[in-house]
Amino acid sequence: MIKVTINPGQKTLIVPINSLALDVLKKTDIVLVTPCGGKGICGKCKIRVFPKILDLDDNQKELLTEEEIEKGVCLACQTYLTQDSTLFIPDDVEKNKAYFAAKNKVNSNYLTDDFQPSTQIKKVFIKLMPPDLQDQRSDWSRVKSELENNIKDNNFKYDIPISILAKIPVLLRDNNFQITLVLYENKIIAIEPGDTRKNIYGVAFDIGTTTIAGYLLNLSTFKTIATEASANPQHVYGDDVISRIDFSKQNKAGLQELQQKLITELNRIIISLSKKAGIDYQQIYLASVVGNPSMQHFLWALPVENIAVSPYIPVITDSIYKEARDLPGFCLIPHAGVYTAPNVSAYIGGDTIADMIDISIWQKKDNILLVDLGTNGEIVLSVAGKIYTCSAAAGPAFEGARISHGMRADYGAIDSVRMRDEKIEYRVIGKTKAKGICGSGLIDLIAGLVNYKVIKPDGRLLTSEEYKNNKISKKYLAEKIIEEKNENKFLVVDKKETINGISIFLTQKDIREFQLAKAAIGAGIKILLELANINENDIDIVLLAGSFGNVLDAKNLVTLNVIPKVTLCKIKSIGNAAGRGAIKLLLSEKIRNLAQEIREKTKYIELSCYENFQEIFTEKLFFN
């Protein structure tokens, strides 16, 4: 065994010799970004180790600078600790946790004119006379009789679990024969002391690959009373779904580990929401959950290996309604309901259904294009009452992965870039020095360089000399083009202005990665338009869904040919529509039934099977 001290915080752990540094950090509340899931290919999980690791392998040497190696920097996912060590964590890791909590205030404006909430959760308060020798009816007979008087239906058949039935004698006698019964349809799901009719709550979750958003609602008033968002804790196994699927396949209990990561975080959010609202979380009787198919499979610990390989088959696409006791360690009462929305396919999930629920897509007569950009871009096209959808395998470029200085939208990330006449202006999350660039900043940067002709329509970054020969060239831009043997790169931020003293560049390889991502989205959109027999000019509105879509500059998306070249007034960011859809699914059985109908009505297109996919994909690589 060896002793490992973690700074900042002076946390000390005793761990087996040869422990992987990343595994040691997983035992704490310190979370490093590991986009590649610990495969050692992204180079993002940098820490400093003392005593310095002397025998770094060639892979680490390639991903680290000579200056970093000299300082004792290494990759946590590739470093095994062989002696007592101190791990120094970058300062921005802790700052990012505080920033994440502050920035993720979730929107809960969901009560639109076309939505009428209702609830199947009902509470009945009963007050009984105590039994005596003249009235020797069983406790349950007495309760049921009074319940029937309240419901006014003598033929109603009640289902009461044995575990709840067993609580009745003590609750009656300890509370002066006054209790409240909680019903879901014909089933009694809880029994409570006294009169608790005012306390009926539900919780809705949008489980994203990156972020989990939670909403606590009063089911009597249908009002949101608390909201919270947090990072999806599964990202320690990789930033993308495929990395997590690989983890579940390669580890015997991997699927259960992924499930428990989710449940533990859902529990934390539920307890936090309840404290904010000043309620007892044991009075939350219903939960609705939406997410992509893999997230929903992880929640129920359903096998996911077939999702990742052709022909991409999930275990289930129907909605699931089970009880909280079916989720190991879930903090809600055992018989509380847990609903997950239906999936359309292996890569179009309950979150996309929730998007469609939120915008009431079944009522719209307009030609609507809905796009949710991410590792798997979900695209929905509604035309004349028909719904077409596809999933575009965009890769992680939009989220900063596989970009040389890319990162998620965390503390220190450049999230906005503007080209001015004589300088580049950029905004950094947390109002600090820059550490890297996230997806929105990458789109702004590339769009600016395309507009100023630094990047050609085919994606090639010009040399400094080539650019100077351009009539509209700018001297300050020409000076930022760095020519190297392997590839050209563009200096975004000098090392003097960064957090870690490392310059931030956009490389030719980065541009190619972005082209692949945007071409996948563009090809998916064009194919859906062809199948619906309409063209770009026929689109009435383009909706950008998700937290990423909410911060993007629509003009830049059109410039880069990510979305169709419609007039900007037709493009609208709608934020976390999936979260609002999850709330509607929580508040209405009618909407839950409608979700199943939408799934059956939606025509899913597998892009890889489309006859001209490669030709269209190649066409969409260009910036014109």
Coordinates of C-alpha atoms in Angstrom, one line a residue:
M1 CA 0.0 0.0 0.0
I2 CA 1.1 3.6 -0.6
K3 CA -0.1 7.0 0.6
V4 CA -1.4 9.5 -1.9
T5 CA -2.0 13.1 -1.0
I6 CA -4.2 15.2 -3.3
N7 CA -3.8 19.0 -3.6
P8 CA -5.6 21.3 -3.3
G9 CA -7.4 20.2 -0.2
Q10 CA -4.7 18.0 1.4
K11 CA -6.8 14.8 0.9
T12 CA -4.9 11.7 1.8
L13 CA -5.8 8.1 0.7
I14 CA -4.1 4.8 1.3
V15 CA -4.2 2.8 -1.9
P16 CA -2.6 -0.3 -3.4
I17 CA 0.8 0.2 -5.1
N18 CA 0.6 0.5 -8.9
S19 CA -2.8 2.2 -8.6
L20 CA -3.8 4.2 -11.6
A21 CA -3.9 7.9 -10.7
L22 CA -7.2 8.4 -12.4
D23 CA -8.8 5.6 -10.3
V24 CA -7.4 7.2 -7.2
L25 CA -9.1 10.5 -8.1
K26 CA -12.4 8.7 -8.8
K27 CA -12.5 7.9 -5.1
T28 CA -12.7 11.6 -4.3
D29 CA -15.0 14.3 -5.4
I30 CA -12.4 15.6 -7.8
V31 CA -13.5 15.0 -11.4
L32 CA -11.1 15.4 -14.3
V33 CA -12.3 15.8 -17.8
T34 CA -11.6 12.5 -19.7
P35 CA -13.2 12.8 -23.1
C36 CA -11.6 9.6 -24.3
G37 CA -12.7 7.6 -21.3
G38 CA -9.2 7.0 -20.0
K39 CA -7.8 5.5 -23.2
G40 CA -4.8 8.0 -23.3
I41 CA -5.6 9.5 -26.6
C42 CA -7.1 13.0 -25.8
G43 CA -4.4 14.3 -23.5
K44 CA -6.9 16.3 -21.4
C45 CA -6.5 14.7 -17.9
K46 CA -3.3 16.5 -17.0
I47 CA -2.1 16.5 -13.4
R48 CA 1.3 17.1 -11.8
V49 CA 2.9 14.3 -9.7
F50 CA 5.6 14.5 -7.1
P51 CA 8.0 12.8 -7.1
K52 CA 8.1 13.2 -10.8
I53 CA 7.3 10.2 -13.0
L54 CA 10.5 9.5 -14.8
D55 CA 9.5 6.7 -17.3
L56 CA 6.7 8.3 -19.3
D57 CA 5.7 6.2 -22.3
D58 CA 5.9 7.5 -25.9
N59 CA 2.2 8.2 -25.9
Q60 CA 2.4 10.6 -23.0
K61 CA 5.5 12.2 -24.4
E62 CA 3.6 12.9 -27.7
L63 CA 0.7 14.5 -25.9
L64 CA 2.7 16.6 -23.4
T65 CA 5.1 19.5 -24.1
E66 CA 8.7 19.3 -23.0
E67 CA 8.0 22.1 -20.5
E68 CA 5.1 20.1 -19.0
I69 CA 7.2 16.9 -18.7
E70 CA 9.9 18.9 -17.0
K71 CA 7.4 20.2 -14.4
G72 CA 6.2 16.6 -13.6
V73 CA 3.0 16.9 -15.6
C74 CA 1.5 13.5 -16.8
L75 CA -1.8 12.0 -17.8
A76 CA -3.9 10.7 -14.9
C77 CA -5.3 7.9 -17.1
Q78 CA -1.9 6.6 -18.0
T79 CA 0.1 7.0 -14.8
Y80 CA 0.5 4.2 -12.2
L81 CA 1.7 5.2 -8.8
T82 CA 4.6 3.1 -7.4
Q83 CA 5.5 5.1 -4.3
D84 CA 4.0 7.6 -1.8
S85 CA 3.0 10.5 -4.1
T86 CA 1.3 13.9 -4.1
L87 CA -1.1 14.7 -7.0
F88 CA -1.5 18.4 -7.8
I89 CA -4.8 19.1 -9.5
P90 CA -5.1 22.2 -11.8
D91 CA -6.7 25.1 -10.0
D92 CA -9.4 25.4 -12.6
V93 CA -10.9 22.0 -11.8
E94 CA -12.3 23.3 -8.5
K95 CA -13.3 26.6 -10.0
N96 CA -15.2 24.8 -12.7
K97 CA -17.3 23.0 -10.1
A98 CA -18.5 26.3 -8.7
Y99 CA -19.0 27.8 -12.2
F100 CA -21.0 24.7 -13.3
A101 CA -23.4 25.1 -10.4
A102 CA -23.9 28.8 -11.0
K103 CA -24.4 28.6 -14.8
N104 CA -26.8 25.7 -15.1
K105 CA -30.0 27.3 -14.0
V106 CA -32.6 25.4 -15.9
N107 CA -35.6 27.0 -17.6
S108 CA -39.0 25.8 -16.4
N109 CA -41.3 27.9 -18.5
Y110 CA -43.5 25.0 -19.7
L111 CA -47.2 25.9 -19.2
T112 CA -48.0 26.8 -22.8
D113 CA -51.6 27.5 -24.0
D114 CA -52.0 24.1 -25.6
F115 CA -51.0 22.1 -22.5
Q116 CA -53.5 21.2 -19.8
P117 CA -51.8 19.4 -16.9
S118 CA -53.4 16.8 -14.7
T119 CA -52.2 14.2 -12.3
Q120 CA -53.1 10.6 -11.5
I121 CA -51.7 10.9 -8.0
K122 CA -54.5 11.4 -5.5
K123 CA -54.5 11.8 -1.8
V124 CA -57.5 10.8 0.4
F125 CA -57.6 11.8 4.1
I126 CA -59.7 9.5 6.3
K127 CA -60.7 9.8 9.9
L128 CA -62.0 6.6 11.6
M129 CA -63.7 5.8 14.8
P130 CA -61.6 3.4 16.9
P131 CA -62.8 -0.3 16.9
D132 CA -64.6 -1.8 19.8
L133 CA -66.2 -5.1 20.7
Q134 CA -69.3 -4.1 18.8
D135 CA -67.3 -3.2 15.7
Q136 CA -64.6 -5.8 15.1
R137 CA -64.0 -5.2 11.4
S138 CA -60.4 -5.6 10.3
D139 CA -58.3 -2.5 10.0
W140 CA -58.2 -2.7 6.2
S141 CA -62.0 -3.2 6.0
R142 CA -62.5 -0.1 8.0
V143 CA -60.0 1.9 5.9
K144 CA -61.4 0.6 2.6
S145 CA -65.0 1.4 3.6
E146 CA -64.1 5.0 4.4
L147 CA -62.1 5.2 1.2
E148 CA -65.1 4.1 -0.8
N149 CA -67.2 6.8 0.8
N150 CA -64.6 9.4 -0.3
I151 CA -64.3 8.0 -3.8
K152 CA -68.0 7.3 -4.1
D153 CA -67.4 4.1 -6.0
N154 CA -68.3 0.8 -4.2
N155 CA -67.1 -1.3 -7.2
F156 CA -63.6 0.2 -7.3
K157 CA -61.0 -2.5 -6.7
Y158 CA -58.0 -1.3 -4.7
D159 CA -54.6 -2.8 -4.9
I160 CA -52.5 -2.5 -1.7
P161 CA -49.0 -3.9 -1.4
I162 CA -48.4 -6.1 1.6
S163 CA -45.6 -3.9 2.8
I164 CA -48.0 -0.9 3.0
L165 CA -50.8 -3.1 4.5
A166 CA -48.5 -4.0 7.3
K167 CA -48.1 -0.4 8.3
I168 CA -51.8 0.4 8.8
P169 CA -52.2 -0.9 12.4
V170 CA -49.4 1.2 13.9
L171 CA -50.2 4.3 11.9
L172 CA -53.8 4.2 12.8
R173 CA -53.2 3.8 16.5
D174 CA -50.3 6.3 16.7
N175 CA -52.2 9.0 14.9
N176 CA -55.7 9.0 16.5
F177 CA -57.0 6.9 13.6
Q178 CA -56.3 9.7 11.1
I179 CA -54.3 8.8 8.0
T180 CA -53.8 9.9 4.4
L181 CA -53.8 7.3 1.6
V182 CA -51.8 8.0 -1.6
L183 CA -53.2 6.5 -4.8
Y184 CA -51.9 6.1 -8.3
E185 CA -54.9 5.0 -10.3
N186 CA -56.3 2.0 -8.3
K187 CA -53.1 1.3 -6.4
I188 CA -52.3 2.6 -2.9
I189 CA -48.6 3.5 -3.1
A190 CA -48.2 5.1 0.3
I191 CA -49.9 5.6 3.6
E192 CA -49.0 8.6 5.8
P193 CA -49.9 9.9 9.3
G194 CA -52.3 12.7 9.6
D195 CA -53.6 15.0 6.8
T196 CA -51.0 15.4 4.1
R197 CA -53.3 16.2 1.2
K198 CA -51.4 19.4 0.3
N199 CA -48.1 17.7 -0.1
I200 CA -48.0 16.0 -3.5
Y201 CA -44.8 16.3 -5.5
G202 CA -43.2 14.9 -8.6
V203 CA -39.7 15.2 -10.2
A204 CA -38.7 15.4 -13.9
F205 CA -35.2 14.6 -15.2
D206 CA -33.4 15.3 -18.5
I207 CA -30.4 13.0 -18.4
G208 CA -28.0 14.3 -21.0
T209 CA -24.6 12.8 -21.9
T210 CA -22.9 15.8 -20.3
T211 CA -25.5 17.4 -18.0
I212 CA -28.4 16.2 -15.9
A213 CA -31.2 18.7 -15.3
G214 CA -33.8 18.1 -12.5
Y215 CA -37.1 19.8 -11.9
L216 CA -39.2 19.5 -8.7
L217 CA -42.9 20.2 -9.1
N218 CA -45.9 20.5 -6.9
L219 CA -48.5 18.2 -8.4
S220 CA -51.4 20.1 -6.8
T221 CA -50.6 23.5 -8.4
F222 CA -48.5 22.1 -11.3
K223 CA -45.8 24.7 -10.5
T224 CA -42.0 24.2 -10.6
I225 CA -40.8 24.8 -7.1
A226 CA -37.0 24.0 -7.5
T227 CA -34.6 23.3 -10.3
E228 CA -31.0 22.1 -10.4
A229 CA -28.4 20.9 -12.9
S230 CA -25.2 19.0 -12.5
A231 CA -22.6 17.2 -14.6
N232 CA -23.4 13.7 -15.6
P233 CA -21.0 11.7 -13.3
Q234 CA -20.6 9.0 -16.0
H235 CA -18.2 11.3 -17.8
V236 CA -15.3 9.7 -15.9
Y237 CA -15.8 6.8 -18.3
G238 CA -15.7 9.0 -21.3
D239 CA -17.4 12.1 -22.7
D240 CA -19.3 10.3 -25.3
V241 CA -21.8 7.4 -25.3
I242 CA -19.7 5.0 -27.2
S243 CA -16.9 5.2 -24.6
R244 CA -19.4 4.4 -21.9
I245 CA -20.8 1.5 -23.8
D246 CA -17.2 0.2 -24.3
F247 CA -16.7 0.4 -20.5
S248 CA -19.9 -1.6 -19.8
K249 CA -18.7 -4.3 -22.3
Q250 CA -15.1 -4.5 -21.0
N251 CA -15.9 -4.6 -17.3
K252 CA -18.0 -7.4 -15.7
A253 CA -20.0 -5.1 -13.5
G254 CA -19.6 -2.1 -15.8
L255 CA -23.3 -1.7 -16.6
Q256 CA -24.3 -1.8 -12.9
E257 CA -21.5 0.7 -12.1
L258 CA -22.9 3.1 -14.8
Q259 CA -26.4 2.6 -13.4
Q260 CA -25.3 3.4 -9.8
K261 CA -23.4 6.5 -11.0
L262 CA -26.7 7.8 -12.4
I263 CA -28.9 6.8 -9.4
T264 CA -26.5 8.3 -6.9
E265 CA -26.5 11.6 -8.7
L266 CA -30.3 11.5 -9.2
N267 CA -30.6 10.9 -5.4
R268 CA -28.3 13.8 -4.7
I269 CA -30.3 16.1 -6.9
I270 CA -33.7 15.0 -5.4
I271 CA -32.4 15.6 -1.9
S272 CA -31.0 19.0 -2.9
L273 CA -34.2 20.0 -4.7
S274 CA -36.2 19.0 -1.6
K275 CA -34.1 21.1 0.7
K276 CA -34.4 24.1 -1.5
A277 CA -38.2 23.8 -1.6
G278 CA -38.5 22.8 2.1
I279 CA -40.3 19.6 1.5
D280 CA -39.9 15.9 2.4
Y281 CA -38.5 14.0 -0.6
Q282 CA -40.5 10.9 0.6
Q283 CA -43.6 12.8 -0.6
I284 CA -42.3 12.7 -4.2
Y285 CA -44.6 10.0 -5.8
L286 CA -43.8 10.2 -9.5
A287 CA -40.6 10.7 -11.6
S288 CA -40.4 11.2 -15.3
V289 CA -37.0 10.7 -17.1
V290 CA -35.9 11.5 -20.6
G291 CA -32.5 10.9 -22.2
N292 CA -30.9 9.4 -25.2
P293 CA -31.4 5.6 -25.6
S294 CA -28.1 4.8 -24.0
M295 CA -28.8 7.0 -20.9
Q296 CA -32.2 5.4 -20.5
H297 CA -30.7 1.9 -20.9
F298 CA -28.0 2.7 -18.3
L299 CA -30.7 3.9 -15.9
W300 CA -32.4 0.5 -16.0
A301 CA -29.2 -1.5 -16.4
L302 CA -30.3 -2.8 -19.8
P303 CA -27.6 -4.2 -22.0
V304 CA -26.2 -1.6 -24.5
E305 CA -23.6 -3.5 -26.5
N306 CA -25.9 -3.9 -29.5
I307 CA -26.6 -0.2 -29.7
A308 CA -23.0 0.4 -30.7
V309 CA -22.7 -2.1 -33.5
S310 CA -24.6 -2.6 -36.8
P311 CA -27.6 -3.0 -37.1
Y312 CA -27.8 -0.9 -33.9
I313 CA -30.6 -2.6 -31.9
P314 CA -31.6 -1.4 -28.5
V315 CA -33.3 -3.7 -25.9
I316 CA -36.5 -1.6 -25.9
T317 CA -38.0 1.4 -27.7
D318 CA -41.3 1.4 -25.7
S319 CA -41.8 3.7 -22.7
I320 CA -41.1 2.1 -19.3
Y321 CA -43.2 2.5 -16.2
K322 CA -41.9 0.8 -13.1
E323 CA -41.7 1.4 -9.4
A324 CA -38.8 3.1 -7.6
R325 CA -37.9 -0.1 -5.9
D326 CA -36.9 -1.5 -9.3
L327 CA -33.9 1.0 -9.3
P328 CA -31.3 -0.3 -6.8
G329 CA -30.8 2.3 -4.1
F330 CA -33.2 4.9 -5.5
C331 CA -34.2 7.3 -2.7
L332 CA -37.9 7.6 -3.6
I333 CA -40.5 5.6 -1.7
P334 CA -40.6 2.0 -3.0
H335 CA -43.9 2.2 -4.8
A336 CA -43.4 5.7 -6.4
G337 CA -43.7 5.6 -10.1
V338 CA -40.7 6.0 -12.5
Y339 CA -41.5 6.7 -16.1
T340 CA -39.0 6.8 -19.0
A341 CA -40.1 8.1 -22.4
P342 CA -40.1 5.9 -25.5
N343 CA -37.1 5.8 -27.9
V344 CA -37.5 5.9 -31.7
S345 CA -34.2 4.0 -32.4
A346 CA -30.8 3.3 -31.0
Y347 CA -29.8 6.9 -31.4
I348 CA -33.1 8.8 -31.3
G349 CA -34.3 8.7 -27.7
G350 CA -36.8 9.9 -25.2
D351 CA -35.1 13.3 -25.1
T352 CA -36.0 13.8 -28.8
I353 CA -39.5 12.7 -28.1
A354 CA -39.6 15.2 -25.3
D355 CA -38.4 17.9 -27.7
M356 CA -41.3 17.1 -29.9
I357 CA -43.7 17.1 -27.0
D358 CA -42.5 20.5 -25.9
I359 CA -43.1 22.2 -29.2
S360 CA -46.4 20.3 -29.7
I361 CA -45.2 19.1 -33.1
W362 CA -48.4 17.1 -33.8
Q363 CA -50.4 20.3 -33.9
K364 CA -48.1 22.3 -36.2
K365 CA -48.9 22.9 -39.9
D366 CA -45.6 24.6 -40.6
N367 CA -42.6 22.8 -42.1
I368 CA -40.4 22.5 -39.0
L369 CA -36.8 21.5 -38.8
L370 CA -35.5 20.8 -35.3
V371 CA -31.8 20.2 -34.7
D372 CA -30.1 19.2 -31.5
L373 CA -26.3 19.5 -32.0
G374 CA -24.0 17.2 -30.1
T375 CA -21.9 14.0 -30.5
N376 CA -24.9 12.5 -32.1
G377 CA -26.9 15.3 -33.7
E378 CA -30.6 14.5 -33.6
I379 CA -32.6 16.0 -36.5
V380 CA -36.4 16.1 -36.8
L381 CA -38.3 17.3 -39.8
S382 CA -42.1 17.7 -39.6
V383 CA -43.9 18.2 -43.0
A384 CA -47.6 18.0 -43.6
G385 CA -48.2 16.0 -40.4
K386 CA -45.4 13.5 -41.2
I387 CA -42.4 13.3 -39.0
Y388 CA -39.0 12.2 -40.2
T389 CA -35.9 11.9 -38.0
C390 CA -32.3 10.8 -38.2
S391 CA -29.2 10.7 -36.0
A392 CA -26.1 12.2 -37.5
A393 CA -22.8 10.8 -36.0
A394 CA -21.2 14.2 -35.7
G395 CA -18.4 13.0 -33.4
P396 CA -17.3 15.1 -30.4
A397 CA -15.9 18.1 -32.2
F398 CA -19.0 20.3 -31.2
E399 CA -18.2 19.5 -27.6
G400 CA -14.5 20.3 -27.9
A401 CA -13.1 16.7 -27.9
R402 CA -10.6 15.7 -30.6
I403 CA -9.8 19.4 -31.0
S404 CA -6.2 20.2 -30.0
H405 CA -7.1 22.8 -27.5
G406 CA -10.8 21.9 -27.3
M407 CA -12.7 21.5 -24.1
R408 CA -16.2 21.4 -22.8
A409 CA -18.0 24.6 -21.9
D410 CA -16.3 24.8 -18.5
Y411 CA -14.4 27.4 -16.5
G412 CA -11.6 28.8 -18.7
A413 CA -13.2 27.9 -22.1
I414 CA -13.4 30.4 -24.9
D415 CA -17.1 30.3 -25.7
S416 CA -17.4 33.3 -28.1
V417 CA -15.1 34.8 -30.7
R418 CA -15.5 37.9 -32.8
M419 CA -13.2 39.2 -35.6
R420 CA -12.7 42.9 -35.6
D421 CA -10.8 45.0 -38.0
E422 CA -7.5 44.9 -36.1
K423 CA -7.9 42.2 -33.5
I424 CA -9.7 39.1 -32.3
E425 CA -12.1 39.5 -29.4
Y426 CA -13.1 36.5 -27.3
R427 CA -15.0 35.8 -24.2
V428 CA -13.9 33.3 -21.5
I429 CA -16.2 31.4 -19.2
G430 CA -15.6 32.5 -15.7
K431 CA -14.1 35.8 -16.8
T432 CA -10.6 34.4 -16.4
K433 CA -7.6 33.7 -18.6
A434 CA -8.3 31.1 -21.3
K435 CA -7.5 27.4 -21.0
G436 CA -9.0 26.1 -24.3
I437 CA -12.0 26.6 -26.6
C438 CA -15.4 24.9 -26.5
G439 CA -17.9 24.2 -29.3
S440 CA -19.6 27.6 -29.6
G441 CA -16.2 29.3 -29.6
L442 CA -14.9 26.9 -32.2
I443 CA -17.8 27.6 -34.5
D444 CA -17.4 31.4 -34.1
L445 CA -13.7 31.2 -34.8
I446 CA -13.9 29.0 -37.9
A447 CA -16.8 31.2 -39.2
G448 CA -14.7 34.3 -38.8
L449 CA -11.7 32.8 -40.5
V450 CA -13.9 31.6 -43.4
N451 CA -15.4 35.1 -43.7
Y452 CA -11.9 36.7 -43.7
K453 CA -10.7 34.1 -46.3
V454 CA -8.1 32.7 -43.9
I455 CA -9.7 29.3 -44.4
K456 CA -10.7 28.3 -48.0
P457 CA -14.1 26.9 -48.8
D458 CA -12.6 23.4 -48.9
G459 CA -11.3 23.8 -45.4
R460 CA -7.6 24.4 -46.1
L461 CA -5.9 26.9 -43.8
L462 CA -3.8 29.2 -45.9
T463 CA -0.1 29.9 -45.4
S464 CA 0.8 33.4 -44.2
E465 CA 2.2 34.2 -47.6
E466 CA -0.9 33.0 -49.5
Y467 CA -3.2 35.0 -47.2
K468 CA -1.2 38.2 -47.6
N469 CA -1.8 38.0 -51.4
N470 CA -5.6 38.1 -50.7
K471 CA -7.0 41.6 -51.4
I472 CA -9.0 41.6 -48.2
S473 CA -6.2 40.2 -46.0
K474 CA -5.7 41.6 -42.5
K475 CA -2.1 42.0 -41.3
Y476 CA -3.0 40.9 -37.7
L477 CA -4.5 37.7 -39.0
A478 CA -1.6 36.9 -41.3
E479 CA 0.8 37.2 -38.3
K480 CA -1.2 34.6 -36.5
I481 CA -0.7 31.9 -39.1
I482 CA 2.1 29.6 -38.0
E483 CA 3.6 27.3 -40.6
E484 CA 5.1 24.0 -39.5
K485 CA 6.3 20.9 -41.3
N486 CA 3.3 18.7 -40.6
E487 CA 0.5 21.3 -40.8
N488 CA -0.3 25.0 -40.5
K489 CA -2.0 26.4 -37.4
F490 CA -3.6 29.6 -36.3
L491 CA -2.7 31.3 -33.0
V492 CA -5.9 32.1 -31.1
V493 CA -4.4 33.1 -27.7
D494 CA -0.7 33.6 -26.9
K495 CA 0.7 31.6 -23.9
K496 CA 1.1 34.9 -21.9
E497 CA -2.7 35.2 -21.8
T498 CA -3.6 31.6 -20.9
I499 CA -4.2 29.9 -17.5
N500 CA -1.5 27.3 -18.0
G501 CA 1.0 29.2 -20.0
I502 CA 0.3 27.2 -23.1
S503 CA -0.7 28.9 -26.4
I504 CA -4.1 28.0 -27.8
F505 CA -4.1 27.1 -31.5
L506 CA -6.5 26.1 -34.2
T507 CA -4.8 23.5 -36.3
Q508 CA -5.5 22.2 -39.8
K509 CA -6.5 18.8 -38.2
D510 CA -9.0 20.7 -36.0
I511 CA -10.6 22.2 -39.0
R512 CA -10.9 18.8 -40.6
E513 CA -12.5 17.3 -37.5
F514 CA -15.0 20.2 -37.5
Q515 CA -15.8 19.6 -41.2
L516 CA -16.6 15.9 -40.5
A517 CA -18.9 16.9 -37.7
K518 CA -20.8 19.6 -39.6
A519 CA -21.0 17.5 -42.8
A520 CA -22.7 14.7 -40.8
I521 CA -25.4 17.2 -39.7
G522 CA -25.7 18.9 -43.1
A523 CA -26.1 15.5 -44.8
G524 CA -28.7 14.4 -42.4
I525 CA -30.8 17.5 -43.0
K526 CA -30.5 17.3 -46.7
I527 CA -31.6 13.6 -46.8
L528 CA -34.6 14.3 -44.6
L529 CA -35.6 17.2 -47.0
E530 CA -35.3 14.9 -50.0
L531 CA -37.4 12.2 -48.4
A532 CA -40.1 14.8 -47.5
N533 CA -39.9 16.1 -51.1
I534 CA -39.2 19.7 -50.1
N535 CA -36.2 22.0 -50.4
E536 CA -34.5 24.5 -48.0
N537 CA -36.7 27.4 -49.1
D538 CA -39.8 25.4 -48.0
I539 CA -38.7 25.4 -44.4
D540 CA -40.8 27.7 -42.2
I541 CA -38.8 27.5 -39.1
V542 CA -35.5 26.0 -37.8
L543 CA -35.4 25.2 -34.1
L544 CA -32.1 24.8 -32.3
A545 CA -32.6 22.6 -29.3
G546 CA -30.4 21.9 -26.2
S547 CA -28.2 24.0 -24.1
F548 CA -25.5 24.1 -26.9
G549 CA -28.0 25.2 -29.5
N550 CA -29.1 28.0 -27.2
V551 CA -25.7 29.8 -27.2
L552 CA -24.8 29.4 -30.9
D553 CA -24.7 32.3 -33.4
A554 CA -27.3 31.3 -36.0
K555 CA -25.5 33.5 -38.6
N556 CA -22.3 31.5 -38.2
L557 CA -24.1 28.2 -38.5
V558 CA -25.5 29.3 -41.8
T559 CA -22.1 30.6 -42.9
L560 CA -20.5 27.3 -42.2
N561 CA -23.3 25.4 -44.0
V562 CA -24.2 23.5 -40.8
I563 CA -27.9 24.3 -41.2
P564 CA -29.8 25.4 -44.3
K565 CA -29.3 28.9 -45.7
V566 CA -32.7 30.2 -44.5
T567 CA -33.3 33.8 -43.5
L568 CA -32.1 34.4 -39.9
C569 CA -35.5 35.4 -38.7
K570 CA -36.6 31.7 -39.3
I571 CA -34.0 30.4 -36.9
K572 CA -34.9 30.2 -33.2
S573 CA -33.1 28.7 -30.2
I574 CA -35.4 27.0 -27.8
G575 CA -33.1 25.9 -25.0
N576 CA -33.7 22.8 -23.1
A577 CA -36.9 21.6 -24.8
A578 CA -36.2 18.1 -23.6
G579 CA -36.4 19.3 -20.0
R580 CA -39.7 21.1 -20.5
G581 CA -41.0 18.0 -22.4
A582 CA -40.0 15.8 -19.4
I583 CA -42.1 18.1 -17.2
K584 CA -45.1 17.8 -19.4
L585 CA -44.7 14.0 -19.4
L586 CA -44.7 14.1 -15.6
L587 CA -47.8 16.2 -15.4
S588 CA -50.1 14.4 -17.9
E589 CA -50.9 10.8 -18.6
K590 CA -52.5 12.0 -21.9
I591 CA -49.1 13.4 -22.9
R592 CA -47.4 10.1 -21.9
N593 CA -49.8 8.2 -24.1
L594 CA -49.2 10.7 -26.9
A595 CA -45.4 10.2 -26.6
Q596 CA -45.9 6.5 -27.5
E597 CA -48.1 7.6 -30.5
I598 CA -45.4 10.0 -31.7
R599 CA -42.8 7.3 -31.5
E600 CA -45.0 5.0 -33.7
K601 CA -45.7 7.9 -36.1
T602 CA -42.1 9.0 -36.5
K603 CA -40.2 7.6 -39.5
Y604 CA -36.6 6.9 -38.6
I605 CA -33.9 7.1 -41.4
E606 CA -30.7 5.2 -41.1
L607 CA -28.3 7.5 -42.9
S608 CA -25.7 4.9 -43.7
C609 CA -28.3 3.0 -45.8
Y610 CA -29.3 6.0 -47.8
E611 CA -28.2 5.5 -51.4
N612 CA -26.4 8.9 -51.9
F613 CA -25.2 9.4 -48.4
Q614 CA -21.4 9.5 -49.2
E615 CA -22.0 11.9 -52.1
I616 CA -24.1 14.2 -49.9
F617 CA -21.7 14.0 -47.0
T618 CA -18.7 14.9 -49.2
E619 CA -20.7 17.9 -50.6
K620 CA -21.4 19.1 -47.1
L621 CA -17.8 19.1 -46.1
F622 CA -17.4 22.5 -47.9
F623 CA -17.9 25.9 -46.3
N624 CA -20.2 27.3 -49.0

